[in-house]
Coordinates of C-alpha atoms in Angstrom, one line a residue:
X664 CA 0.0 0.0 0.0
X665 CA 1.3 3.5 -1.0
X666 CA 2.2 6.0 2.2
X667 CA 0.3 9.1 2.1
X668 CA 2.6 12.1 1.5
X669 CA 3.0 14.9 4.0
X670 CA 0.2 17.0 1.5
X671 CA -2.6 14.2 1.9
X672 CA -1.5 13.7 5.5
X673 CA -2.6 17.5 6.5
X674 CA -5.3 17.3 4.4
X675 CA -6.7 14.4 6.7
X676 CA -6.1 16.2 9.5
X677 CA -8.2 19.1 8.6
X678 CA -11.0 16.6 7.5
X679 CA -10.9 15.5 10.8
X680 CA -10.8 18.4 12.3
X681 CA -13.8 19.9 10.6
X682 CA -16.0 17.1 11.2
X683 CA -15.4 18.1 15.2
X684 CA -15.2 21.8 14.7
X685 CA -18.0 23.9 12.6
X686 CA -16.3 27.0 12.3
X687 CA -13.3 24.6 11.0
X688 CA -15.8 23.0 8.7
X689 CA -17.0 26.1 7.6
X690 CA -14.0 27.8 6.5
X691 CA -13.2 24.6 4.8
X692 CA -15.6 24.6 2.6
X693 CA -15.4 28.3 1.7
X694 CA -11.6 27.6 0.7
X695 CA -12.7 24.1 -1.1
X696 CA -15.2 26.4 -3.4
X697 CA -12.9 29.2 -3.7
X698 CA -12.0 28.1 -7.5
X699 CA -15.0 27.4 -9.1
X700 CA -16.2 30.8 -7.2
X701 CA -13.4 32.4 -8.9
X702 CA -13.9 30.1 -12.4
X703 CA -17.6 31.5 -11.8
X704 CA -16.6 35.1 -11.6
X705 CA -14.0 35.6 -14.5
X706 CA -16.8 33.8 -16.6
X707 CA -19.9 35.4 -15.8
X708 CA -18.7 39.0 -14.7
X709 CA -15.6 39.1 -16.8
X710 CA -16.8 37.6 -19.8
X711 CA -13.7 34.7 -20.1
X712 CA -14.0 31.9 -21.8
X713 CA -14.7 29.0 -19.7
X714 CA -11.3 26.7 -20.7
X715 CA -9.4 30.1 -19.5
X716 CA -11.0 30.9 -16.6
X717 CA -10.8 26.9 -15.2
X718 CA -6.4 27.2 -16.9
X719 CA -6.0 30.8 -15.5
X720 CA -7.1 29.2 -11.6
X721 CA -5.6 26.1 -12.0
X722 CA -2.3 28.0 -12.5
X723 CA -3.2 30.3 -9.5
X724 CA -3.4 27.3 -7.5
X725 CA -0.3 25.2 -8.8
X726 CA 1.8 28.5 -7.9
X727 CA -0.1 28.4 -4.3
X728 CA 0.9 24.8 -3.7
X729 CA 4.2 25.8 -4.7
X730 CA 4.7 28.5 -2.6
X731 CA 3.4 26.1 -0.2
X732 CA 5.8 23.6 -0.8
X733 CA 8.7 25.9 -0.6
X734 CA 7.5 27.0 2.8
X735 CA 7.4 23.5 4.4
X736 CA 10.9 22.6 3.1
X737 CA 12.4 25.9 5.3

């Protein structure tokens, strides 16, 4: 069986925490829906395209995870 990574293993520590915690659980979900709020926005109040919206936030959140990254390794 394949060892969860140190990414997965704080993302199931939050799960766990937000089942016990509602304002936890809360926030969560705001930062879960975050993109396709943001995919929503640059589509329907910007006017984009939809395959540049859903490539312009996946980038926004590759370089996030990156910066991330970078942080945990210091």
């Amino acid at each position: 069986m394949k060892q969860p990574n140190v990414q997965q293993l704080r993302s199931l520590r939050l799960s766990a925490l937000a089942r016990n915690d509602r304002a936890i659980a809360e926030l969560n979900s705001r930062i879960s829906n975050s993109p396709d709020y943001l995919v929503e926005e640059l589509m329907i109040r910007h006017g984009w395209p939809a395959h540049e919206a859903l490539c312009a936030v996946q980038q926004l959140q590759e370089k996030a995870l990156q910066g991330t990254t970078d942080q945990s390794a210091l």
